[in-house]
mmCIF file of C-alpha atoms in Angstrom:
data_model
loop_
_atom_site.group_PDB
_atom_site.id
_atom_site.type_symbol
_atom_site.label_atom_id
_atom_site.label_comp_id
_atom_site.label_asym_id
_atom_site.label_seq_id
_atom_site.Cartn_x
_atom_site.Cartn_y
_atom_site.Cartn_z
ATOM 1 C CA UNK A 1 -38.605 37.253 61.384
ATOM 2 C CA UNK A 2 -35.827 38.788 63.632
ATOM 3 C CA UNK A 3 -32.675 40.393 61.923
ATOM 4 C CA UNK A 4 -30.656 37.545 63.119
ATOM 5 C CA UNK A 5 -32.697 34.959 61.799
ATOM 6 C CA UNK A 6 -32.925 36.949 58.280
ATOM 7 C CA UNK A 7 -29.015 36.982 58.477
ATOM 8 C CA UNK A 8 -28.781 33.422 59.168
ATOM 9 C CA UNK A 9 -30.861 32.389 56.713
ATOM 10 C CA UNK A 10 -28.394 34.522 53.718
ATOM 11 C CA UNK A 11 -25.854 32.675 54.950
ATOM 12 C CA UNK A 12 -27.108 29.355 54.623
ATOM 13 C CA UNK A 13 -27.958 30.080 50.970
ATOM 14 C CA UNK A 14 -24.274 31.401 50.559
ATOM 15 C CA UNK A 15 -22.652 29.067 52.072
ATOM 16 C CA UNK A 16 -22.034 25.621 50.180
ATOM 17 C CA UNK A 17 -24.827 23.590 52.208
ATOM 18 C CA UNK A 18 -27.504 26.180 51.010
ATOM 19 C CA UNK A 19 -25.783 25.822 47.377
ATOM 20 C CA UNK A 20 -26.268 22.088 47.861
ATOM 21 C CA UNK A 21 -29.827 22.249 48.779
ATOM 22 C CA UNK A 22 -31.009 24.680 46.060
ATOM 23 C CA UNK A 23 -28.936 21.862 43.265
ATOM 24 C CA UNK A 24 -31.305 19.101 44.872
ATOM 25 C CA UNK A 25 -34.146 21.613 44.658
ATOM 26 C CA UNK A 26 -33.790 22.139 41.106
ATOM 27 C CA UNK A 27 -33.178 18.572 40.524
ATOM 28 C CA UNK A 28 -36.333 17.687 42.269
ATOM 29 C CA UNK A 29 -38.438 19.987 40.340
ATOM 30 C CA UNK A 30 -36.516 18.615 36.983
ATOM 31 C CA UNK A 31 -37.747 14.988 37.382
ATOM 32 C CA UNK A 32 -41.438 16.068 38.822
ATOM 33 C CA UNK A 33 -41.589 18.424 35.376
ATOM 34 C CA UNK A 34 -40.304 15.527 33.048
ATOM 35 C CA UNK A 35 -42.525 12.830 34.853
ATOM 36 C CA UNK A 36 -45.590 14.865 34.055
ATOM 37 C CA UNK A 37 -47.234 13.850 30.342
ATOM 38 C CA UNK A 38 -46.572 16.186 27.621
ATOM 39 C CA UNK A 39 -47.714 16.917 23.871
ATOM 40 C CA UNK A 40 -44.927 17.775 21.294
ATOM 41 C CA UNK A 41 -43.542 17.569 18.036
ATOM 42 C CA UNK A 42 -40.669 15.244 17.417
ATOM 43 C CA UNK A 43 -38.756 13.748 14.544
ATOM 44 C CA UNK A 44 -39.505 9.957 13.600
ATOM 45 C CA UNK A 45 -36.309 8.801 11.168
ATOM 46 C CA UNK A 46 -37.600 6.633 7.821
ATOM 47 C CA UNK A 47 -34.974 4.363 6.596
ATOM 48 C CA UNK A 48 -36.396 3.789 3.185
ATOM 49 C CA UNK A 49 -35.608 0.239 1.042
ATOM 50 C CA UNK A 50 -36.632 -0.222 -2.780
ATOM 51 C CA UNK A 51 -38.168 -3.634 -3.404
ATOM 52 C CA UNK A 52 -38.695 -2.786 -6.935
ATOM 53 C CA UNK A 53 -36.542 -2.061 -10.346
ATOM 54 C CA UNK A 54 -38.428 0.797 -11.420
ATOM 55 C CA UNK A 55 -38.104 3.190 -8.617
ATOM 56 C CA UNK A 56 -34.721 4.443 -7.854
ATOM 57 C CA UNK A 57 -33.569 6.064 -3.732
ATOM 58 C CA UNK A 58 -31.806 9.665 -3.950
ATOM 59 C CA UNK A 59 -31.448 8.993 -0.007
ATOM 60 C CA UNK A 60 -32.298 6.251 2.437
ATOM 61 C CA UNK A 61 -33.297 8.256 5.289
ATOM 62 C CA UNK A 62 -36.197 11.000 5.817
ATOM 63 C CA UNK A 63 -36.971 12.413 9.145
ATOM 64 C CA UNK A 64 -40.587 13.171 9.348
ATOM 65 C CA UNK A 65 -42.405 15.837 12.498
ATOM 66 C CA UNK A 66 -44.823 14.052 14.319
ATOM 67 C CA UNK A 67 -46.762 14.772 17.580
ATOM 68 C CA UNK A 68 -46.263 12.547 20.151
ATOM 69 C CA UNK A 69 -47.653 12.242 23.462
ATOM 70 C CA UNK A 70 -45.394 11.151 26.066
ATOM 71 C CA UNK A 71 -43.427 11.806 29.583
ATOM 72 C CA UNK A 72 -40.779 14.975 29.407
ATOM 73 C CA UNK A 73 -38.656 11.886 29.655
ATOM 74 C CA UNK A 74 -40.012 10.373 26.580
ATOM 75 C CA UNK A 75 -40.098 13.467 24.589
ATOM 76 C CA UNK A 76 -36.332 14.785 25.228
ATOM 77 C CA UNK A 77 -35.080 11.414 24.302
ATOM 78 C CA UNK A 78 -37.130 11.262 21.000
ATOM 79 C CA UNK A 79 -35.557 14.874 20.079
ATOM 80 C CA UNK A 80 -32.218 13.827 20.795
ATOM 81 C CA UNK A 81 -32.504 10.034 18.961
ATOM 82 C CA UNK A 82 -35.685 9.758 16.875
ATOM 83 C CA UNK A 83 -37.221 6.803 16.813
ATOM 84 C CA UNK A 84 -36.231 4.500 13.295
ATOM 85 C CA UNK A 85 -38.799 3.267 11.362
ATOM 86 C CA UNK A 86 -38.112 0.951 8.102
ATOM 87 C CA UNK A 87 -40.241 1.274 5.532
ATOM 88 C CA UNK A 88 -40.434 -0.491 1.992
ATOM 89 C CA UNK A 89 -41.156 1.488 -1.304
ATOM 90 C CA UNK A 90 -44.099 -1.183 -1.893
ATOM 91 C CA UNK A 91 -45.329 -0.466 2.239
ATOM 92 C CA UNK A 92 -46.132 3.449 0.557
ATOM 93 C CA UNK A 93 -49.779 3.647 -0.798
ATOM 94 C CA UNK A 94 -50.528 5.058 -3.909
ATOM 95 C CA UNK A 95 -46.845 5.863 -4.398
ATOM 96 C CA UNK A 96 -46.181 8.034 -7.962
ATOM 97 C CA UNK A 97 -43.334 9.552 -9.097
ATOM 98 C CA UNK A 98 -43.914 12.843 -10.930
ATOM 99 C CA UNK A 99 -43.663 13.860 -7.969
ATOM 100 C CA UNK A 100 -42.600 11.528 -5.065
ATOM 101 C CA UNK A 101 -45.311 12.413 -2.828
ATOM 102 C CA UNK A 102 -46.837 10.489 0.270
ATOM 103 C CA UNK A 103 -49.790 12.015 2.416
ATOM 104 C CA UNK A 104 -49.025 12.493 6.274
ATOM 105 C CA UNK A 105 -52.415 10.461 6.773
ATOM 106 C CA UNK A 106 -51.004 7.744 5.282
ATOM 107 C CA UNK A 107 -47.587 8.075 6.907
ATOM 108 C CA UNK A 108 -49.551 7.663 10.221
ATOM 109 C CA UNK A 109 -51.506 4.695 9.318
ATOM 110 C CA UNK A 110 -47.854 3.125 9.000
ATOM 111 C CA UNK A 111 -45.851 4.294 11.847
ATOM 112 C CA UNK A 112 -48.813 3.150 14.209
ATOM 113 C CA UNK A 113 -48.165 0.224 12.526
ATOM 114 C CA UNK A 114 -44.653 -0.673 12.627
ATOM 115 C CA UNK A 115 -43.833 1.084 15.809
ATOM 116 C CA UNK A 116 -43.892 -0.885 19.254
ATOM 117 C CA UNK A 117 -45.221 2.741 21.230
ATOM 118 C CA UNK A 118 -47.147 3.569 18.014
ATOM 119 C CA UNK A 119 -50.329 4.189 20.699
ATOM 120 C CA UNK A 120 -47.961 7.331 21.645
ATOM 121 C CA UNK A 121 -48.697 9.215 18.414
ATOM 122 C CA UNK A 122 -51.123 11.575 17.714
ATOM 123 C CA UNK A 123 -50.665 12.370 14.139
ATOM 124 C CA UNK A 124 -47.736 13.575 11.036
ATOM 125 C CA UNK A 125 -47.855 17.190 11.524
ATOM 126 C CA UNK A 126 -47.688 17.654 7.471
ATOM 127 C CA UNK A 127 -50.160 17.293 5.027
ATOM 128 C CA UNK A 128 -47.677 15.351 2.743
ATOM 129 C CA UNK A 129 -43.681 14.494 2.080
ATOM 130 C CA UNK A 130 -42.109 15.017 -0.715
ATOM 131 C CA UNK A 131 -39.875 11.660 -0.899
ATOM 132 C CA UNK A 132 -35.957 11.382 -2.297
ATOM 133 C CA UNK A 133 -37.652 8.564 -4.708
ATOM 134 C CA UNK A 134 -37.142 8.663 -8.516
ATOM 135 C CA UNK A 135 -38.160 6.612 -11.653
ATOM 136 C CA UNK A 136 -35.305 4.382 -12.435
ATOM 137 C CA UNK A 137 -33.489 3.539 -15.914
ATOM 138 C CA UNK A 138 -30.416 0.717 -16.482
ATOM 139 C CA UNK A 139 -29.036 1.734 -20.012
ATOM 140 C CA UNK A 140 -25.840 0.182 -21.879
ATOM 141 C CA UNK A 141 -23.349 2.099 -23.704
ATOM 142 C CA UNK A 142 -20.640 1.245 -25.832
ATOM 143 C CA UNK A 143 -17.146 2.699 -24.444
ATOM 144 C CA UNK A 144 -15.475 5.613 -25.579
ATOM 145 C CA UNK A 145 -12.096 7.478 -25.288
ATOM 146 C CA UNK A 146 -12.013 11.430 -24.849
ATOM 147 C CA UNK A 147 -8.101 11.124 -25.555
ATOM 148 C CA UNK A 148 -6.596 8.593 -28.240
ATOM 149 C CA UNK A 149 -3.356 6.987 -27.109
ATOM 150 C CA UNK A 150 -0.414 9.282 -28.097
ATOM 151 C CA UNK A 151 1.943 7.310 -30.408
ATOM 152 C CA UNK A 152 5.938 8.500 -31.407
ATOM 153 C CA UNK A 153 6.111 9.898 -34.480
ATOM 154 C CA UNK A 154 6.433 7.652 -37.636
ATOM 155 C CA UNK A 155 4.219 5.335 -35.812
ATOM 156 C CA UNK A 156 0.652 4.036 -35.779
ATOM 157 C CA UNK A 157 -1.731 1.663 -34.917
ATOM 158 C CA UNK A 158 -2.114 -1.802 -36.517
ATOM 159 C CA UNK A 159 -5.370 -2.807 -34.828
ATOM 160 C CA UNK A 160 -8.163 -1.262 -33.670
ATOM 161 C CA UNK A 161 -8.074 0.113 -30.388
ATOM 162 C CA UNK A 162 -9.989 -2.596 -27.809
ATOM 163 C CA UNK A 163 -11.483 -2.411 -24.225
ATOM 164 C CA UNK A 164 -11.555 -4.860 -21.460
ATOM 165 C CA UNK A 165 -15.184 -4.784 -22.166
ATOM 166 C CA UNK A 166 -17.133 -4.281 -25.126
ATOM 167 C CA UNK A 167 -19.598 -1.982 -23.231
ATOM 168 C CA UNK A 168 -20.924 -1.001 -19.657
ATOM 169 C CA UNK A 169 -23.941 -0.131 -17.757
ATOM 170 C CA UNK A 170 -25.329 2.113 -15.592
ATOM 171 C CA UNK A 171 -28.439 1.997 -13.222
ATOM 172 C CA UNK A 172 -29.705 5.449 -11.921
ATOM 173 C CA UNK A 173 -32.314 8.375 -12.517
ATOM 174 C CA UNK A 174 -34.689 7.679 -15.551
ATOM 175 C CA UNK A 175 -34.560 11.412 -15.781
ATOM 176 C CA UNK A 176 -30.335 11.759 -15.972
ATOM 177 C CA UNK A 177 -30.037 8.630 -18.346
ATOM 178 C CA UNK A 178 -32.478 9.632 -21.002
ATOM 179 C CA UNK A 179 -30.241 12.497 -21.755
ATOM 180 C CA UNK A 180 -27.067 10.083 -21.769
ATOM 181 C CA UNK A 181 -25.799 9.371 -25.074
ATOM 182 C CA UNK A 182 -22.659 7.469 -24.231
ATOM 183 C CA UNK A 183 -20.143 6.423 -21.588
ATOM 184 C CA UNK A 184 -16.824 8.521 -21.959
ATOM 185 C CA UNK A 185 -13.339 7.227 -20.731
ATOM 186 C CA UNK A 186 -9.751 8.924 -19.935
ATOM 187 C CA UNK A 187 -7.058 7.340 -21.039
ATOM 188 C CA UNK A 188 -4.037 7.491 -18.472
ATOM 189 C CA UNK A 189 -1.292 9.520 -19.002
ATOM 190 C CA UNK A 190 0.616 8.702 -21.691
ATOM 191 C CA UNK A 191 3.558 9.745 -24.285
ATOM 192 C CA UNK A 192 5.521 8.516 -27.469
ATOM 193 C CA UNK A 193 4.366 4.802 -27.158
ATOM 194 C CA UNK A 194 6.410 2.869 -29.732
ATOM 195 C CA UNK A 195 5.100 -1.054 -28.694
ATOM 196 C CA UNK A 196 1.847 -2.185 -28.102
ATOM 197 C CA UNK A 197 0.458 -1.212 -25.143
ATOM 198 C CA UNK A 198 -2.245 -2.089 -22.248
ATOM 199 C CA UNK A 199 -3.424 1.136 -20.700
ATOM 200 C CA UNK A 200 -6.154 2.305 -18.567
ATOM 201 C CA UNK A 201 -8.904 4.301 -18.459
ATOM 202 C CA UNK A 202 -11.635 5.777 -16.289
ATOM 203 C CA UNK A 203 -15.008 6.943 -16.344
ATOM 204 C CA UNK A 204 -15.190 10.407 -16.355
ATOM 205 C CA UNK A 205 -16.181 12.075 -12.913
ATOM 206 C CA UNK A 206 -19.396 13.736 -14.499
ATOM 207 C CA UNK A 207 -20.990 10.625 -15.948
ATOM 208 C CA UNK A 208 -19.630 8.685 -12.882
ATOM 209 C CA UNK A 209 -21.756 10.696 -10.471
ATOM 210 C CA UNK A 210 -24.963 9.750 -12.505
ATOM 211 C CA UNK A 211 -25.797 6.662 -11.408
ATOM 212 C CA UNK A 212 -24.154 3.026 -10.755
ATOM 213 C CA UNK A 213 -22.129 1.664 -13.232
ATOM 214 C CA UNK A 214 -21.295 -1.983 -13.719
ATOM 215 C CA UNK A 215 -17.287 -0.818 -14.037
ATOM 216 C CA UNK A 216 -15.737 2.916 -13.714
ATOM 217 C CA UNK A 217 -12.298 1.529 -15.639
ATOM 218 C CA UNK A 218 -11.666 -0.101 -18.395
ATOM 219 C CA UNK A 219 -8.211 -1.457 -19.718
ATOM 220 C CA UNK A 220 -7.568 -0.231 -23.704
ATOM 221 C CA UNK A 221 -4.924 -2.085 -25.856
ATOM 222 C CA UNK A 222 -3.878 -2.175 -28.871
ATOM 223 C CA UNK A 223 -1.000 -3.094 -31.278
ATOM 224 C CA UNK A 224 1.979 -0.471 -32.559
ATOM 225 C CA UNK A 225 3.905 -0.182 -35.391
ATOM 226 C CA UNK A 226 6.300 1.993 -37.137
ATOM 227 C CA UNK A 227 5.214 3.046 -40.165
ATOM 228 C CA UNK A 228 6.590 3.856 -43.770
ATOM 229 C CA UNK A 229 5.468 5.201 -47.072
ATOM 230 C CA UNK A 230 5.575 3.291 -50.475
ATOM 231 C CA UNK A 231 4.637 3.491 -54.036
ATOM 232 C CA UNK A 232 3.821 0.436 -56.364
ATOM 233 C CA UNK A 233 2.545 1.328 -60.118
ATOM 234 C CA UNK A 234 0.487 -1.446 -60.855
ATOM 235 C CA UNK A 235 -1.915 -2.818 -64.710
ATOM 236 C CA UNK A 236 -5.165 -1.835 -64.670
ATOM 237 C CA UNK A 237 -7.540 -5.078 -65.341
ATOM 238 C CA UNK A 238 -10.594 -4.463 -67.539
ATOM 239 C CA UNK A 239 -13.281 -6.764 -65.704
ATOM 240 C CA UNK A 240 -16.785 -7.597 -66.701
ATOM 241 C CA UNK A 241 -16.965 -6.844 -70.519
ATOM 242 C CA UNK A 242 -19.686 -8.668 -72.497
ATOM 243 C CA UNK A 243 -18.309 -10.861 -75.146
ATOM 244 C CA UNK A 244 -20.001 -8.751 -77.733
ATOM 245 C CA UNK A 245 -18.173 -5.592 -76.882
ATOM 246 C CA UNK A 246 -14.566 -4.556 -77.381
ATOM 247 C CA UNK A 247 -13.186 -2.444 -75.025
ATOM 248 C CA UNK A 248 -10.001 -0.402 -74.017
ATOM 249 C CA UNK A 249 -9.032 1.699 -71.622
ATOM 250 C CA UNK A 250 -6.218 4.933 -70.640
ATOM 251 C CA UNK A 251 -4.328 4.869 -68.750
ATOM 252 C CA UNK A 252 -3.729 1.383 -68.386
ATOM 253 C CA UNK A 253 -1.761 1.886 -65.331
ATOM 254 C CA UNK A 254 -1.651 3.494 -62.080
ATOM 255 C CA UNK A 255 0.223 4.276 -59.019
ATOM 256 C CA UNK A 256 -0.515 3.233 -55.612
ATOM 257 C CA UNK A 257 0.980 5.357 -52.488
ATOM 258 C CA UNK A 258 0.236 4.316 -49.352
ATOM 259 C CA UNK A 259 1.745 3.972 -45.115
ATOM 260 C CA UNK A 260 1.630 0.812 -44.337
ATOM 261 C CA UNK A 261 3.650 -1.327 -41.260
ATOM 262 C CA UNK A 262 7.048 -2.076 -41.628
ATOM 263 C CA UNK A 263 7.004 -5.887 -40.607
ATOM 264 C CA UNK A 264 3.993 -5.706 -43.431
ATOM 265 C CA UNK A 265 5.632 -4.318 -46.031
ATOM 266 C CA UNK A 266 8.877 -6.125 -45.778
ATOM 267 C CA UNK A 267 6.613 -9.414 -46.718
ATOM 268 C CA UNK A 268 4.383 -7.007 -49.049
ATOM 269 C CA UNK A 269 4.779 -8.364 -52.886
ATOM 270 C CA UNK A 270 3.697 -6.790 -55.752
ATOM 271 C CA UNK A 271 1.991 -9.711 -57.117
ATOM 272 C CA UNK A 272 -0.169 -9.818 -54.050
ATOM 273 C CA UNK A 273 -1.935 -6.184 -54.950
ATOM 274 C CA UNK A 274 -3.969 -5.132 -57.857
ATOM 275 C CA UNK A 275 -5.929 -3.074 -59.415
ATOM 276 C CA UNK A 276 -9.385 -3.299 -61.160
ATOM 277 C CA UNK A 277 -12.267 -0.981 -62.717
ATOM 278 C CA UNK A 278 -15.664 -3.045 -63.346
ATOM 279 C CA UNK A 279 -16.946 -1.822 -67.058
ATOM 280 C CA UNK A 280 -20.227 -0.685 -66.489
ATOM 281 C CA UNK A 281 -21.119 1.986 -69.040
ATOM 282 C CA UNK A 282 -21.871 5.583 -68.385
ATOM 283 C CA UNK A 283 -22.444 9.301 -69.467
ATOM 284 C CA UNK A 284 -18.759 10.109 -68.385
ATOM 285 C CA UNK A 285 -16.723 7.424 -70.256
ATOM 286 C CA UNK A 286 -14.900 6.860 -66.826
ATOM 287 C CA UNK A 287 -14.553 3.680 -64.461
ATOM 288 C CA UNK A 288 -13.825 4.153 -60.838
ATOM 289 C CA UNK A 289 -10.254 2.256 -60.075
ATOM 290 C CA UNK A 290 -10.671 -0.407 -57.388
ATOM 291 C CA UNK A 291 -7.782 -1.541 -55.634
ATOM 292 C CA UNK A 292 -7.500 -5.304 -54.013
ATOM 293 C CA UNK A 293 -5.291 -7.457 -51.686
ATOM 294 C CA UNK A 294 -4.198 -4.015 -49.422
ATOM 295 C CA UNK A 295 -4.002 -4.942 -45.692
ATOM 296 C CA UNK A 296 -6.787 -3.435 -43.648
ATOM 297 C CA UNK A 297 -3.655 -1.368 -41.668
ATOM 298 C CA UNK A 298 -3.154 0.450 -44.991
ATOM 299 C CA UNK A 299 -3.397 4.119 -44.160
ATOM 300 C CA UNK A 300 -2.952 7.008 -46.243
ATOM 301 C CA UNK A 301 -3.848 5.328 -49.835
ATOM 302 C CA UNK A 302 -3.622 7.193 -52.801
ATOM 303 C CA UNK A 303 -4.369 6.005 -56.020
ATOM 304 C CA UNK A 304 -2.874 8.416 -59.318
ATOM 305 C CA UNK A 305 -5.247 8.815 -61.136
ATOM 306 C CA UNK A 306 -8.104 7.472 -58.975
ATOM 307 C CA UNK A 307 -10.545 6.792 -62.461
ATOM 308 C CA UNK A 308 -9.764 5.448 -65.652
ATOM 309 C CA UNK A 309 -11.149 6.271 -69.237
ATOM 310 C CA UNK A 310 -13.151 3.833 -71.407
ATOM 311 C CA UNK A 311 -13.426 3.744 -75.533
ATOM 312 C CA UNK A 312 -15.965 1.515 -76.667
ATOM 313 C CA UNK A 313 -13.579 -0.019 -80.136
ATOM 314 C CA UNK A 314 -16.406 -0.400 -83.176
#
């Protein structure tokens, strides 16, 4: 080849024609490559489903190697959006939990299955696959408050406190619930509450994470009332003597102290207390003082003294 030609032939490369040509070249040689039939590893995505109670999904979706034989075509595509496969927990043979494990042999069997191109692969390039699968539990819990409301002072409940619901449940790893003694609420924010209230409450974010739970809030009410102190001294009633015995007692009175609800103890009358001792003969000589008619929203109840003395009279 002459010098000229040599020269003519760098400048056609250089030049935008020659740049042109060696694009198409390249582009030529691209699709001949990717026609050709190739052997390689690519990812098949498993979108997992439980059909049964028992077994519980940590994630829907696996992406399992397998070798696939296909066009360069066929193959880049497959890297870039693996093929989805559905499977069922009941489709996976011999299927255990402790732990999770399915053999790639078995795998195949399925995806050659439930694939339209299944003929394209060659084989699960793993011995086995350790599944996101665990044994499931649904457990019920009564519901609890980390924080009591926060009442003024001089004031204090008159009922117990109540939820929206009288308990909850939660479906998730048999593993996490075994160890899960109860379901723990916190109460909103709250300060000096003088009236009954309605207030909510939510799951706490460490037990929420668990599992599912049939509610993550719960309502909590309850009633309010000031409260005040008070003192009654009150007879002592002897109660259960046999006919054939004479009996007295010391003292023969006592004195009650007690909080109780101001609307309650504007009503309160002395002739609706009273106190008791059963005689039921002992060692000691004493009889533990029982008192009756008190309001269950008593609080605080002292009884001075809290026994009396017996004397058997001959």
């Amino acid at each position: 080849m002459s010098k000229r030609q040599q020269t003519s032939g760098r400048r056609f490369l250089g030049s935008k024609q020659g740049l042109i040509f060696l694009m198409f070249a390249a582009v030529i040689w691209l699709l001949s490559a990717l026609s050709e039939t190739y052997t390689a590893e690519v990812p098949v995505r498993v979108e997992l489903e439980a059909d049964s109670d028992n077994l519980l999904l940590l994630s829907t979706k696996i992406d399992v190697p397998v070798l696939v034989s296909g066009s360069g075509f066929f193959l880049a595509y497959r890297q870039l959006f693996p093929q989805e496969i559905r499977l069922l927990t009941s489709d996976l043979p011999s299927l255990g939990v402790n732990p999770p494990k399915v053999a790639g042999a078995a795998l195949f069997k399925l995806f050659q299955n439930k694939s339209s191109n299944g003929n394209n692969f060659l084989g699960v390039t793993i011995d086995s696959i350790l599944l996101p699968i665990a044994a499931s539990l649904q457990k019920n819990f009564l519901p609890v408050l980390r924080n009591p409301p926060v009442l003024a002072e001089g004031y204090q409940l008159t009922s117990p406190l109540r939820f929206s619901e009288d308990s909850v449940s939660v479906f998730g790893s048999k593993t996490a619930l075994e160890k899960l003694e109860s379901a723990i609420f916190v109460l909103e924010k709250n300060k000096d509450l003088k009236a009954d209230f309605v207030l909510q409450s939510t799951l706490v974010d460490s037990l929420a994470a668990i599992g599912r739970w049939s509610t993550k809030t719960l309502t909590v009410s309850a009633k309010v009332d000031r409260y005040s102190e008070v003192s009654f001294a009150l007879p002592v009633t002897l109660k259960n003597v046999p006919n054939s015995k004479k009996i007295t007692i010391t003292p023969k009175q006592v004195t009650l102290k007690f909080a109780a609800p101001l609307t309650e103890i504007r009503s309160l009358s002395v002739s609706d207390l009273g106190v008791e001792v059963d005689f039921t003969p002992n060692t000691s000589g004493q009889l533990p003082v029982k008192v009756i008619g008190l309001s269950p929203s008593v609080k605080q109840l002292v009884v001075e003294p809290s026994v009396v003395h017996y004397f058997i009279v001959e």
